[in-house]
PDB file of N, CA and C in Angstrom:
ATOM      1  N   PHE A   1      54.042  29.838  78.643  1.00  0.00           N
ATOM      2  CA  PHE A   1      53.397  30.825  77.760  1.00  0.00           C
ATOM      3  C   PHE A   1      53.687  30.617  76.228  1.00  0.00           C
ATOM      4  N   ASN A   2      55.086  31.802  76.263  1.00  0.00           N
ATOM      5  CA  ASN A   2      55.515  32.256  74.911  1.00  0.00           C
ATOM      6  C   ASN A   2      55.559  30.767  74.024  1.00  0.00           C
ATOM      7  N   LEU A   3      56.487  29.841  74.811  1.00  0.00           N
ATOM      8  CA  LEU A   3      56.700  28.431  74.213  1.00  0.00           C
ATOM      9  C   LEU A   3      55.483  27.504  73.230  1.00  0.00           C
ATOM     10  N   GLY A   4      54.001  28.283  73.890  1.00  0.00           N
ATOM     11  CA  GLY A   4      53.479  27.427  73.421  1.00  0.00           C
ATOM     12  C   GLY A   4      52.815  28.406  71.907  1.00  0.00           C
ATOM     13  N   ARG A   5      53.274  29.589  72.019  1.00  0.00           N
ATOM     14  CA  ARG A   5      53.072  30.665  71.031  1.00  0.00           C
ATOM     15  C   ARG A   5      53.177  30.358  70.200  1.00  0.00           C
ATOM     16  N   ILE A   6      55.062  30.274  69.749  1.00  0.00           N
ATOM     17  CA  ILE A   6      55.594  30.139  69.098  1.00  0.00           C
ATOM     18  C   ILE A   6      55.348  28.058  68.764  1.00  0.00           C
ATOM     19  N   GLU A   7      54.595  27.253  69.346  1.00  0.00           N
ATOM     20  CA  GLU A   7      54.501  26.173  68.157  1.00  0.00           C
ATOM     21  C   GLU A   7      53.118  25.996  67.965  1.00  0.00           C
ATOM     22  N   GLU A   8      52.106  27.418  68.657  1.00  0.00           N
ATOM     23  CA  GLU A   8      50.987  27.432  67.388  1.00  0.00           C
ATOM     24  C   GLU A   8      50.883  28.291  66.282  1.00  0.00           C
ATOM     25  N   LYS A   9      52.295  29.334  65.982  1.00  0.00           N
ATOM     26  CA  LYS A   9      52.816  29.950  64.611  1.00  0.00           C
ATOM     27  C   LYS A   9      53.083  28.525  64.097  1.00  0.00           C
ATOM     28  N   ASN A  10      53.528  27.660  64.771  1.00  0.00           N
ATOM     29  CA  ASN A  10      54.834  26.856  63.636  1.00  0.00           C
ATOM     30  C   ASN A  10      53.321  25.485  63.643  1.00  0.00           C
ATOM     31  N   GLY A  11      52.212  25.990  64.121  1.00  0.00           N
ATOM     32  CA  GLY A  11      50.968  24.731  63.376  1.00  0.00           C
ATOM     33  C   GLY A  11      51.135  23.137  64.419  1.00  0.00           C
ATOM     34  N   ARG A  12      51.675  23.643  65.257  1.00  0.00           N
ATOM     35  CA  ARG A  12      51.630  21.735  66.416  1.00  0.00           C
ATOM     36  C   ARG A  12      51.435  22.589  67.757  1.00  0.00           C
ATOM     37  N   MET A  13      49.901  22.422  67.194  1.00  0.00           N
ATOM     38  CA  MET A  13      49.009  22.416  68.318  1.00  0.00           C
ATOM     39  C   MET A  13      48.909  21.702  69.510  1.00  0.00           C
ATOM     40  N   GLY A  14      48.632  20.591  69.259  1.00  0.00           N
ATOM     41  CA  GLY A  14      49.449  19.479  70.491  1.00  0.00           C
ATOM     42  C   GLY A  14      50.304  20.007  71.845  1.00  0.00           C
ATOM     43  N   ARG A  15      51.435  20.314  70.936  1.00  0.00           N
ATOM     44  CA  ARG A  15      52.632  20.518  71.764  1.00  0.00           C
ATOM     45  C   ARG A  15      52.359  22.215  72.613  1.00  0.00           C
ATOM     46  N   ALA A  16      51.553  22.904  71.727  1.00  0.00           N
ATOM     47  CA  ALA A  16      51.246  24.420  72.183  1.00  0.00           C
ATOM     48  C   ALA A  16      50.608  24.100  73.397  1.00  0.00           C
ATOM     49  N   VAL A  17      49.397  23.485  72.906  1.00  0.00           N
ATOM     50  CA  VAL A  17      48.131  23.393  74.066  1.00  0.00           C
ATOM     51  C   VAL A  17      48.856  22.710  75.801  1.00  0.00           C
ATOM     52  N   LYS A  18      50.071  21.794  75.607  1.00  0.00           N
ATOM     53  CA  LYS A  18      50.802  21.216  76.790  1.00  0.00           C
ATOM     54  C   LYS A  18      51.735  22.149  77.225  1.00  0.00           C
ATOM     55  N   HIS A  19      52.038  23.240  76.921  1.00  0.00           N
ATOM     56  CA  HIS A  19      53.298  23.975  77.138  1.00  0.00           C
ATOM     57  C   HIS A  19      51.810  25.055  78.090  1.00  0.00           C
ATOM     58  N   TRP A  20      50.431  25.494  77.626  1.00  0.00           N
ATOM     59  CA  TRP A  20      49.787  26.034  78.296  1.00  0.00           C
ATOM     60  C   TRP A  20      49.158  25.719  79.002  1.00  0.00           C
ATOM     61  N   ILE A  21      49.234  24.629  78.958  1.00  0.00           N
ATOM     62  CA  ILE A  21      48.555  23.652  80.634  1.00  0.00           C
ATOM     63  C   ILE A  21      49.422  23.734  81.570  1.00  0.00           C
ATOM     64  N   ILE A  22      50.595  23.350  81.225  1.00  0.00           N
ATOM     65  CA  ILE A  22      52.212  23.602  81.998  1.00  0.00           C
ATOM     66  C   ILE A  22      51.774  25.385  82.816  1.00  0.00           C
ATOM     67  N   ALA A  23      51.417  26.144  82.032  1.00  0.00           N
ATOM     68  CA  ALA A  23      52.018  27.254  82.546  1.00  0.00           C
ATOM     69  C   ALA A  23      50.380  27.678  82.743  1.00  0.00           C
ATOM     70  N   ALA A  24      49.696  27.551  83.133  1.00  0.00           N
ATOM     71  CA  ALA A  24      48.257  27.634  83.824  1.00  0.00           C
ATOM     72  C   ALA A  24      48.727  27.126  84.838  1.00  0.00           C
ATOM     73  N   LYS A  25      48.771  26.084  84.996  1.00  0.00           N
ATOM     74  CA  LYS A  25      49.441  25.288  86.470  1.00  0.00           C
ATOM     75  C   LYS A  25      50.425  26.019  87.532  1.00  0.00           C
ATOM     76  N   LEU A  26      50.588  26.746  86.721  1.00  0.00           N
ATOM     77  CA  LEU A  26      51.671  27.952  87.412  1.00  0.00           C
ATOM     78  C   LEU A  26      51.513  28.823  87.969  1.00  0.00           C
ATOM     79  N   GLY A  27      50.060  28.910  87.704  1.00  0.00           N
ATOM     80  CA  GLY A  27      48.850  30.670  87.661  1.00  0.00           C
ATOM     81  C   GLY A  27      49.370  31.441  86.307  1.00  0.00           C
ATOM     82  N   HIS A  28      49.795  30.906  85.703  1.00  0.00           N
ATOM     83  CA  HIS A  28      49.412  32.165  84.482  1.00  0.00           C
ATOM     84  C   HIS A  28      48.003  32.196  83.704  1.00  0.00           C
ATOM     85  N   ASP A  29      47.748  33.452  84.069  1.00  0.00           N
ATOM     86  CA  ASP A  29      46.828  33.873  83.333  1.00  0.00           C
ATOM     87  C   ASP A  29      45.967  33.700  81.880  1.00  0.00           C
ATOM     88  N   TYR A  30      47.141  33.993  81.076  1.00  0.00           N
ATOM     89  CA  TYR A  30      47.116  34.046  79.655  1.00  0.00           C
ATOM     90  C   TYR A  30      46.785  32.961  79.367  1.00  0.00           C
ATOM     91  N   SER A  31      47.965  31.942  79.786  1.00  0.00           N
ATOM     92  CA  SER A  31      47.548  30.487  78.964  1.00  0.00           C
ATOM     93  C   SER A  31      46.224  30.125  79.527  1.00  0.00           C
ATOM     94  N   VAL A  32      45.404  31.046  80.565  1.00  0.00           N
ATOM     95  CA  VAL A  32      43.963  30.327  80.512  1.00  0.00           C
ATOM     96  C   VAL A  32      43.637  30.566  79.745  1.00  0.00           C
ATOM     97  N   ASP A  33      43.291  31.811  79.098  1.00  0.00           N
ATOM     98  CA  ASP A  33      42.652  32.498  77.784  1.00  0.00           C
ATOM     99  C   ASP A  33      43.312  31.340  76.781  1.00  0.00           C
ATOM    100  N   ALA A  34      44.060  31.064  76.406  1.00  0.00           N
ATOM    101  CA  ALA A  34      45.149  30.612  74.960  1.00  0.00           C
ATOM    102  C   ALA A  34      43.843  28.978  75.356  1.00  0.00           C
ATOM    103  N   LEU A  35      44.349  28.393  76.793  1.00  0.00           N
ATOM    104  CA  LEU A  35      43.857  27.114  76.923  1.00  0.00           C
ATOM    105  C   LEU A  35      41.674  26.986  76.232  1.00  0.00           C
ATOM    106  N   LYS A  36      40.959  28.073  77.135  1.00  0.00           N
ATOM    107  CA  LYS A  36      39.408  28.233  76.705  1.00  0.00           C
ATOM    108  C   LYS A  36      39.859  28.761  75.192  1.00  0.00           C
ATOM    109  N   ASP A  37      40.108  29.117  74.942  1.00  0.00           N
ATOM    110  CA  ASP A  37      40.184  29.286  73.125  1.00  0.00           C
ATOM    111  C   ASP A  37      40.181  27.511  72.311  1.00  0.00           C
ATOM    112  N   SER A  38      41.214  27.695  73.136  1.00  0.00           N
ATOM    113  CA  SER A  38      41.513  26.537  72.599  1.00  0.00           C
ATOM    114  C   SER A  38      40.053  24.833  72.545  1.00  0.00           C
ATOM    115  N   TYR A  39      39.691  24.810  73.904  1.00  0.00           N
ATOM    116  CA  TYR A  39      38.843  24.092  74.558  1.00  0.00           C
ATOM    117  C   TYR A  39      37.394  24.000  73.586  1.00  0.00           C
ATOM    118  N   GLU A  40      37.240  25.680  73.103  1.00  0.00           N
ATOM    119  CA  GLU A  40      35.977  26.560  72.392  1.00  0.00           C
ATOM    120  C   GLU A  40      36.211  25.475  70.650  1.00  0.00           C
ATOM    121  N   ASP A  41      38.427  25.541  70.590  1.00  0.00           N
ATOM    122  CA  ASP A  41      38.587  24.817  69.214  1.00  0.00           C
ATOM    123  C   ASP A  41      38.406  23.559  69.671  1.00  0.00           C
ATOM    124  N   GLY A  42      38.253  23.104  70.141  1.00  0.00           N
ATOM    125  CA  GLY A  42      37.771  20.819  70.169  1.00  0.00           C
ATOM    126  C   GLY A  42      39.611  21.114  70.293  1.00  0.00           C
ATOM    127  N   LEU A  43      40.397  21.290  70.595  1.00  0.00           N
ATOM    128  CA  LEU A  43      41.936  21.063  71.024  1.00  0.00           C
ATOM    129  C   LEU A  43      42.076  20.591  72.582  1.00  0.00           C
ATOM    130  N   VAL A  44      41.256  20.790  73.076  1.00  0.00           N
ATOM    131  CA  VAL A  44      41.610  20.083  74.207  1.00  0.00           C
ATOM    132  C   VAL A  44      40.379  19.926  74.658  1.00  0.00           C
ATOM    133  N   SER A  45      40.680  18.762  75.751  1.00  0.00           N
ATOM    134  CA  SER A  45      39.057  17.784  76.818  1.00  0.00           C
ATOM    135  C   SER A  45      38.863  18.493  77.441  1.00  0.00           C
ATOM    136  N   LYS A  46      37.397  18.781  77.651  1.00  0.00           N
ATOM    137  CA  LYS A  46      37.049  19.106  79.009  1.00  0.00           C
ATOM    138  C   LYS A  46      37.368  18.516  80.588  1.00  0.00           C
ATOM    139  N   GLU A  47      37.789  17.460  80.337  1.00  0.00           N
ATOM    140  CA  GLU A  47      38.231  16.704  81.675  1.00  0.00           C
ATOM    141  C   GLU A  47      39.357  17.422  81.847  1.00  0.00           C
ATOM    142  N   ASP A  48      40.862  17.836  80.887  1.00  0.00           N
ATOM    143  CA  ASP A  48      41.860  18.644  80.828  1.00  0.00           C
ATOM    144  C   ASP A  48      41.392  20.044  81.161  1.00  0.00           C
ATOM    145  N   PHE A  49      41.077  20.582  80.411  1.00  0.00           N
ATOM    146  CA  PHE A  49      40.420  22.003  80.745  1.00  0.00           C
ATOM    147  C   PHE A  49      40.124  22.233  82.140  1.00  0.00           C
ATOM    148  N   ALA A  50      39.436  21.355  82.975  1.00  0.00           N
ATOM    149  CA  ALA A  50      39.317  21.650  83.991  1.00  0.00           C
ATOM    150  C   ALA A  50      39.867  21.581  85.025  1.00  0.00           C
ATOM    151  N   ALA A  51      40.990  20.315  84.843  1.00  0.00           N
ATOM    152  CA  ALA A  51      41.869  20.586  85.957  1.00  0.00           C
ATOM    153  C   ALA A  51      43.031  21.783  86.077  1.00  0.00           C
ATOM    154  N   ALA A  52      43.706  22.072  84.694  1.00  0.00           N
ATOM    155  CA  ALA A  52      43.849  23.190  84.300  1.00  0.00           C
ATOM    156  C   ALA A  52      42.930  24.423  84.453  1.00  0.00           C
ATOM    157  N   LEU A  53      42.231  24.671  85.290  1.00  0.00           N
ATOM    158  CA  LEU A  53      41.546  25.626  85.264  1.00  0.00           C
ATOM    159  C   LEU A  53      41.831  25.779  87.436  1.00  0.00           C
ATOM    160  N   ARG A  54      41.875  24.737  87.621  1.00  0.00           N
ATOM    161  CA  ARG A  54      41.430  24.193  89.404  1.00  0.00           C
ATOM    162  C   ARG A  54      42.731  24.054  89.659  1.00  0.00           C
ATOM    163  N   ALA A  55      44.012  23.172  88.674  1.00  0.00           N
ATOM    164  CA  ALA A  55      45.529  23.856  89.043  1.00  0.00           C
ATOM    165  C   ALA A  55      46.059  25.604  89.234  1.00  0.00           C
ATOM    166  N   HIS A  56      45.433  26.146  88.104  1.00  0.00           N
ATOM    167  CA  HIS A  56      45.966  27.211  87.746  1.00  0.00           C
ATOM    168  C   HIS A  56      45.027  28.131  89.064  1.00  0.00           C
ATOM    169  N   GLN A  57      43.583  28.119  89.513  1.00  0.00           N
ATOM    170  CA  GLN A  57      43.567  28.612  90.901  1.00  0.00           C
ATOM    171  C   GLN A  57      44.410  28.599  92.220  1.00  0.00           C
ATOM    172  N   ALA A  58      44.982  27.052  92.261  1.00  0.00           N
ATOM    173  CA  ALA A  58      45.497  26.821  93.225  1.00  0.00           C
ATOM    174  C   ALA A  58      46.461  27.504  93.611  1.00  0.00           C
ATOM    175  N   ALA A  59      47.358  27.914  92.041  1.00  0.00           N
ATOM    176  CA  ALA A  59      48.098  28.544  91.883  1.00  0.00           C
ATOM    177  C   ALA A  59      48.617  29.336  92.788  1.00  0.00           C
ATOM    178  N   VAL A  60      46.956  30.679  91.923  1.00  0.00           N
ATOM    179  CA  VAL A  60      46.883  31.806  92.251  1.00  0.00           C
ATOM    180  C   VAL A  60      47.070  32.139  93.781  1.00  0.00           C
ATOM    181  N   ASP A  61      45.831  30.985  94.270  1.00  0.00           N
ATOM    182  CA  ASP A  61      45.454  31.017  96.006  1.00  0.00           C
ATOM    183  C   ASP A  61      47.011  30.962  96.634  1.00  0.00           C
ATOM    184  N   ALA A  62      47.781  30.227  96.348  1.00  0.00           N
ATOM    185  CA  ALA A  62      49.431  29.597  97.229  1.00  0.00           C
ATOM    186  C   ALA A  62      49.890  30.626  97.144  1.00  0.00           C
ATOM    187  N   THR A  63      49.886  31.841  95.608  1.00  0.00           N
ATOM    188  CA  THR A  63      50.247  33.475  96.161  1.00  0.00           C
ATOM    189  C   THR A  63      49.951  34.243  97.244  1.00  0.00           C
ATOM    190  N   LYS A  64      48.772  34.529  97.290  1.00  0.00           N
ATOM    191  CA  LYS A  64      47.749  34.957  98.475  1.00  0.00           C
ATOM    192  C   LYS A  64      48.586  34.896 100.094  1.00  0.00           C
ATOM    193  N   SER A  65      48.889  36.023 100.333  1.00  0.00           N
ATOM    194  CA  SER A  65      49.109  35.839 102.133  1.00  0.00           C
ATOM    195  C   SER A  65      48.287  37.105 102.180  1.00  0.00           C
ATOM    196  N   PRO A  66      49.112  37.828 103.670  1.00  0.00           N
ATOM    197  CA  PRO A  66      48.614  39.121 104.616  1.00  0.00           C
ATOM    198  C   PRO A  66      49.524  40.014 103.921  1.00  0.00           C
ATOM    199  N   GLN A  67      51.114  39.475 103.571  1.00  0.00           N
ATOM    200  CA  GLN A  67      52.113  40.152 103.589  1.00  0.00           C
ATOM    201  C   GLN A  67      52.092  40.927 101.990  1.00  0.00           C
ATOM    202  N   ARG A  68      51.819  39.788 101.541  1.00  0.00           N
ATOM    203  CA  ARG A  68      51.315  40.295  99.920  1.00  0.00           C
ATOM    204  C   ARG A  68      50.365  41.734  99.738  1.00  0.00           C
ATOM    205  N   GLU A  69      49.277  41.157 100.159  1.00  0.00           N
ATOM    206  CA  GLU A  69      47.900  42.058  99.796  1.00  0.00           C
ATOM    207  C   GLU A  69      48.210  43.519 100.572  1.00  0.00           C
ATOM    208  N   ALA A  70      48.762  43.994 102.112  1.00  0.00           N
ATOM    209  CA  ALA A  70      49.286  44.782 102.421  1.00  0.00           C
ATOM    210  C   ALA A  70      50.228  45.329 101.674  1.00  0.00           C
ATOM    211  N   ALA A  71      50.627  44.366 101.305  1.00  0.00           N
ATOM    212  CA  ALA A  71      52.323  45.458  99.753  1.00  0.00           C
ATOM    213  C   ALA A  71      51.547  46.041  98.989  1.00  0.00           C
ATOM    214  N   GLU A  72      50.418  45.209  98.303  1.00  0.00           N
ATOM    215  CA  GLU A  72      49.382  45.710  97.268  1.00  0.00           C
ATOM    216  C   GLU A  72      48.939  46.699  97.441  1.00  0.00           C
ATOM    217  N   LEU A  73      47.960  47.278  98.828  1.00  0.00           N
ATOM    218  CA  LEU A  73      47.709  48.086  98.813  1.00  0.00           C
ATOM    219  C   LEU A  73      48.246  49.321  99.140  1.00  0.00           C
ATOM    220  N   ALA A  74      49.635  49.134  99.452  1.00  0.00           N
ATOM    221  CA  ALA A  74      50.865  49.828 100.382  1.00  0.00           C
ATOM    222  C   ALA A  74      50.624  50.853  98.905  1.00  0.00           C
ATOM    223  N   ARG A  75      51.128  49.837  98.156  1.00  0.00           N
ATOM    224  CA  ARG A  75      51.594  50.344  96.259  1.00  0.00           C
ATOM    225  C   ARG A  75      50.371  51.092  95.509  1.00  0.00           C
ATOM    226  N   GLU A  76      49.154  50.684  96.181  1.00  0.00           N
ATOM    227  CA  GLU A  76      47.943  51.388  95.424  1.00  0.00           C
ATOM    228  C   GLU A  76      48.034  52.782  95.860  1.00  0.00           C
ATOM    229  N   GLU A  77      48.205  53.139  97.438  1.00  0.00           N
ATOM    230  CA  GLU A  77      47.809  53.982  97.526  1.00  0.00           C
ATOM    231  C   GLU A  77      49.170  54.831  97.366  1.00  0.00           C
ATOM    232  N   LEU A  78      49.958  54.591  97.178  1.00  0.00           N
ATOM    233  CA  LEU A  78      51.509  55.491  96.537  1.00  0.00           C
ATOM    234  C   LEU A  78      50.368  56.086  95.346  1.00  0.00           C
ATOM    235  N   GLU A  79      50.433  54.964  94.891  1.00  0.00           N
ATOM    236  CA  GLU A  79      50.074  55.776  93.340  1.00  0.00           C
ATOM    237  C   GLU A  79      48.694  56.843  93.532  1.00  0.00           C
ATOM    238  N   LYS A  80      48.590  56.520  93.894  1.00  0.00           N
ATOM    239  CA  LYS A  80      47.292  57.955  94.484  1.00  0.00           C
ATOM    240  C   LYS A  80      47.791  58.921  94.586  1.00  0.00           C
ATOM    241  N   ILE A  81      48.967  58.888  95.654  1.00  0.00           N
ATOM    242  CA  ILE A  81      49.565  60.288  95.961  1.00  0.00           C
ATOM    243  C   ILE A  81      50.350  61.328  95.234  1.00  0.00           C
ATOM    244  N   LYS A  82      51.385  60.266  94.491  1.00  0.00           N
ATOM    245  CA  LYS A  82      51.707  60.277  93.080  1.00  0.00           C
ATOM    246  C   LYS A  82      51.083  60.796  91.880  1.00  0.00           C
ATOM    247  N   ARG A  83      49.491  59.805  91.523  1.00  0.00           N
ATOM    248  CA  ARG A  83      48.442  60.931  91.258  1.00  0.00           C
ATOM    249  C   ARG A  83      48.341  62.183  90.986  1.00  0.00           C
ATOM    250  N   HIS A  84      47.848  62.086  92.740  1.00  0.00           N
ATOM    251  CA  HIS A  84      47.469  63.759  93.162  1.00  0.00           C
ATOM    252  C   HIS A  84      48.199  64.689  92.972  1.00  0.00           C
ATOM    253  N   ARG A  85      49.777  64.810  93.439  1.00  0.00           N
ATOM    254  CA  ARG A  85      51.083  65.674  92.949  1.00  0.00           C
ATOM    255  C   ARG A  85      51.018  65.680  91.399  1.00  0.00           C
ATOM    256  N   GLU A  86      51.330  64.896  90.707  1.00  0.00           N
ATOM    257  CA  GLU A  86      51.415  65.131  88.859  1.00  0.00           C
ATOM    258  C   GLU A  86      50.237  66.391  89.091  1.00  0.00           C
ATOM    259  N   ARG A  87      48.960  65.894  89.473  1.00  0.00           N
ATOM    260  CA  ARG A  87      47.684  66.847  88.888  1.00  0.00           C
ATOM    261  C   ARG A  87      47.974  67.993  90.032  1.00  0.00           C
ATOM    262  N   GLU A  88      48.952  68.163  91.140  1.00  0.00           N
ATOM    263  CA  GLU A  88      48.600  69.686  91.409  1.00  0.00           C
ATOM    264  C   GLU A  88      49.942  70.095  90.701  1.00  0.00           C
ATOM    265  N   VAL A  89      51.064  69.711  90.417  1.00  0.00           N
ATOM    266  CA  VAL A  89      51.815  70.179  89.448  1.00  0.00           C
ATOM    267  C   VAL A  89      51.731  70.948  88.423  1.00  0.00           C
ATOM    268  N   VAL A  90      50.587  69.700  87.642  1.00  0.00           N
ATOM    269  CA  VAL A  90      50.169  70.705  86.405  1.00  0.00           C
ATOM    270  C   VAL A  90      49.399  71.637  86.891  1.00  0.00           C
ATOM    271  N   ALA A  91      48.537  71.371  87.507  1.00  0.00           N
ATOM    272  CA  ALA A  91      47.700  73.387  88.046  1.00  0.00           C
ATOM    273  C   ALA A  91      48.706  74.466  88.393  1.00  0.00           C
ATOM    274  N   GLY A  92      49.053  73.962  88.697  1.00  0.00           N
ATOM    275  CA  GLY A  92      50.248  74.613  89.062  1.00  0.00           C
ATOM    276  C   GLY A  92      51.025  75.181  88.266  1.00  0.00           C
ATOM    277  N   ASN A  93      51.546  74.479  87.456  1.00  0.00           N
ATOM    278  CA  ASN A  93      51.915  75.487  86.019  1.00  0.00           C
ATOM    279  C   ASN A  93      51.127  76.017  85.218  1.00  0.00           C
ATOM    280  N   LEU A  94      49.840  75.665  84.899  1.00  0.00           N
ATOM    281  CA  LEU A  94      49.150  76.421  84.257  1.00  0.00           C
ATOM    282  C   LEU A  94      48.609  78.124  84.810  1.00  0.00           C
ATOM    283  N   SER A  95      48.256  77.605  85.886  1.00  0.00           N
ATOM    284  CA  SER A  95      48.627  78.691  86.858  1.00  0.00           C
ATOM    285  C   SER A  95      49.161  79.462  86.365  1.00  0.00           C
ATOM    286  N   SER A  96      50.118  79.854  86.478  1.00  0.00           N
ATOM    287  CA  SER A  96      51.684  80.501  86.348  1.00  0.00           C
ATOM    288  C   SER A  96      51.763  80.859  85.054  1.00  0.00           C
ATOM    289  N   LEU A  97      51.097  80.579  84.226  1.00  0.00           N
ATOM    290  CA  LEU A  97      50.564  80.645  82.841  1.00  0.00           C
ATOM    291  C   LEU A  97      49.590  81.675  82.349  1.00  0.00           C
ATOM    292  N   SER A  98      48.940  82.663  83.684  1.00  0.00           N
ATOM    293  CA  SER A  98      47.541  83.407  83.697  1.00  0.00           C
ATOM    294  C   SER A  98      48.285  84.666  83.782  1.00  0.00           C
TER     295      SER A  98
END
């Protein structure tokens, strides 16, 4: 993705698009956004954009597993507990000021 941005900055849009297609096929979300903008600007064909979207979705789907989903839920639960404890500490500090 970043190589695409460098090429874009240097005015080499054809090369930028190639980098974004590669990154999108590996599941990089921002590359899809860059390709969408490029498609709207007429720099990417409908066929290439559609192929990149399909490959992106396949890459994202390939990273899904029950273990990853369980780990994500556990991480979210830990974040909730952490925020709750931080609020309790702040509330305790405020009540001690009274």
